Amino acid sequence: MADEIIITNNFEESALPLTEGCRLPVRMRNLDETLLAEILSIKEALGGETLYYVHYIDFNKRLDEWVGKDRLDLTKVQQPKKEVKTPLKEIKNGSRPCSPEREMPAKEEPIQILQNGNAPPKKSTAGRKRKFPGPADEITASDSKDAAPSPRTTGSLVAHHDDLITRMKNIEMIELGGHMIRPWYFSPYPQELVSLPCIYLCEFCLKYMKSRVCLKRHMAKCNLRHPPGNEIYRKNSISFFEIDGRKNKVYAQNLCLLAKCFLDHKTLYYDTDPFLFYVMTELDNSGFHIVGYFSKEKESTEDYNVACILTLPPYQRKGYGKMLIEFSYELSKFEGKTGSPEKPLSDLGLLSYRSYWSETILEILINVKPTEAGERPQITIQEISEQTSIKKEDVISTLQYLNLIHYYKGQYIITLTKDVLEAYERAVAKRATRIDSQALHWTPKDWSKRGKNCALFWVPLLDKVYPVSIKLWCRHSDIGFSFKFNPYGGKEEKTDLSLALRMNDIHGFLSAIENPQQHRIKLRRILFWNFKLEFAKRTLD
């Protein structure tokens, strides 16, 4: 205690105050030793105490935290280095003038920062995905002094550009069911919730609320006791639910907001339509409680079978992560494909996948039997990939990681050492629960066919021609498009209308037909791919 008082006095007498960018030893939570850390932000607490948001050098950002002055070692402060500009030399008489390239000042790129929890817009608008949340204003170096200071680009901020925006945790605590969870990373929850000491989530619909009173009021009205969607797997207390991001948009967005608290390498998007979500739950008397989930694109050009994967912190180190991975590959087996997780993987995700790949591939290698001629067992990389649905590149990288591939007498051989076999037996003994393919009731869908455009033809019944204005809604854009046309005369002639619709929009189209206010034509039939819908001389007006 006396040492801490001496340190504080030294700090107060020092002429160099602590600023953003300073590096100094900091005592980490639940540890007696100090680690080198960088100050990323400084704020005043409600009681007047100064708090410092620090990032521990060479450690993951999930360990970043707010600390008080009592946890700082103020005797070893490293001030941030100032940028040194090279002075321009005066041009003497007779010397060559500067070239135009040297005379032109470097154009300063505007620095985009976070304001009110909103991420700045990207320059390119290509692609279907939209960032969550909405755009924010750009702050440039030429703005007024009252503008918020631009974030530093040192320490943990150099990983990727998004770190400039989301470098600090913005949520203190989350209550989910009976668990109090401390988030690891930034998540764009509404600004009015971020300032609260805790955010309360309904564990079934994942709706977020500002108080426990609001949560109790919501639970009295919430009818869900399991995730929305179809239950496609159940064995004992473990279930998996398949959720379509288009049909259950609100739940999918709430799930992504929760997951972003624990995933730093992913970007959050509004558009959940192209994704399927597979939520793993644990059943008890009160309902199906979320354990973790993974998402995948309905159509992946890179053959990814996982986009994001997460086991919630209260359920980690219990084998659920490997069950999620195993389930994703079980779906790939049903589809008859090989798959791989979307890159980059987090540090914990990479460890989980390497462990699963190692155990699965070793299980195949150990069970390979010798040939009938008594020769040594033989197997190819392609055969391993087909049996496990693990992509060939991941099989090769795993064999190299385990140091099992060797070049011997002009060919590659796989050597299983005693240490490798013992490590495999220990790992298998820890996996008490495995995915049972017999408990999976699921039929894969060909999303490429379901999304193709098809033609729609109208055939008028009367000889007279009436102008028609029809409003349709496309499922991906939610924007109304108006189509106007004049049908040709005659019973059997096709009109000049050929609208591009998606098969899933047939119900939306029929509901538009049911509204007769703008329709002044009689129809006999509509040809929609191989579907025929009969309208027996039905007058729409």
Tab-separated table of N, CA and C in Angstrom, residues 132 162 186 256 259-269 307-309 342-346:
chain	number	residue	atom	x	y	z
A	132	PHE	N	-23.742	-2.588	-40.904
A	132	PHE	CA	-24.603	-2.240	-39.775
A	132	PHE	C	-23.750	-1.507	-38.764
A	162	ASP	N	-11.184	-1.479	-39.656
A	162	ASP	CA	-12.331	-1.426	-38.759
A	162	ASP	C	-11.912	-1.153	-37.320
A	186	PHE	N	-16.380	-4.688	-29.371
A	186	PHE	CA	-17.414	-3.713	-29.719
A	186	PHE	C	-18.571	-4.392	-30.444
A	256	CYS	N	-26.823	-11.689	-34.513
A	256	CYS	CA	-25.564	-11.118	-34.993
A	256	CYS	C	-25.042	-10.050	-34.038
A	259	ALA	N	-23.513	-11.933	-31.194
A	259	ALA	CA	-22.277	-12.608	-31.594
A	259	ALA	C	-21.136	-11.628	-31.783
A	260	LYS	N	-21.442	-10.410	-32.241
A	260	LYS	CA	-20.381	-9.425	-32.478
A	260	LYS	C	-19.672	-9.048	-31.189
A	261	CYS	N	-20.316	-9.234	-30.037
A	261	CYS	CA	-19.664	-8.967	-28.753
A	261	CYS	C	-18.477	-9.886	-28.512
A	262	PHE	N	-18.416	-11.014	-29.241
A	262	PHE	CA	-17.375	-12.007	-28.989
A	262	PHE	C	-16.598	-12.377	-30.254
A	263	LEU	N	-16.884	-11.690	-31.364
A	263	LEU	CA	-16.165	-11.925	-32.617
A	263	LEU	C	-15.592	-10.600	-33.087
A	264	ASP	N	-14.277	-10.525	-33.149
A	264	ASP	CA	-13.627	-9.273	-33.534
A	264	ASP	C	-13.328	-9.208	-35.016
A	265	HIS	N	-13.196	-10.344	-35.676
A	265	HIS	CA	-12.713	-10.384	-37.054
A	265	HIS	C	-13.840	-10.368	-38.067
A	266	LYS	N	-15.085	-10.215	-37.615
A	266	LYS	CA	-16.221	-10.215	-38.531
A	266	LYS	C	-16.871	-8.840	-38.568
A	267	THR	N	-17.508	-8.551	-39.694
A	267	THR	CA	-18.231	-7.303	-39.875
A	267	THR	C	-19.722	-7.588	-39.855
A	268	LEU	N	-20.466	-6.721	-39.201
A	268	LEU	CA	-21.900	-6.935	-39.032
A	268	LEU	C	-22.672	-6.256	-40.153
A	269	TYR	N	-23.659	-6.950	-40.697
A	269	TYR	CA	-24.433	-6.432	-41.814
A	269	TYR	C	-25.921	-6.449	-41.479
A	307	ALA	N	-19.755	-19.386	-42.086
A	307	ALA	CA	-19.372	-17.978	-42.196
A	307	ALA	C	-18.904	-17.458	-40.839
A	308	CYS	N	-19.718	-17.628	-39.812
A	308	CYS	CA	-19.360	-17.274	-38.435
A	308	CYS	C	-19.699	-18.451	-37.537
A	309	ILE	N	-18.918	-18.622	-36.497
A	309	ILE	CA	-19.179	-19.701	-35.543
A	309	ILE	C	-18.814	-19.198	-34.159
A	342	GLU	N	-15.008	-19.946	-43.342
A	342	GLU	CA	-14.601	-18.680	-43.943
A	342	GLU	C	-13.423	-18.098	-43.178
A	343	LYS	N	-12.467	-17.577	-43.914
A	343	LYS	CA	-11.268	-17.002	-43.320
A	343	LYS	C	-11.430	-15.481	-43.235
A	344	PRO	N	-10.748	-14.827	-42.249
A	344	PRO	CA	-9.830	-15.418	-41.286
A	344	PRO	C	-10.565	-15.976	-40.071
A	345	LEU	N	-9.939	-16.945	-39.429
A	345	LEU	CA	-10.457	-17.487	-38.185
A	345	LEU	C	-9.850	-16.728	-37.008
A	346	SER	N	-10.604	-16.610	-35.943
A	346	SER	CA	-10.049	-16.025	-34.729
A	346	SER	C	-9.042	-16.986	-34.118
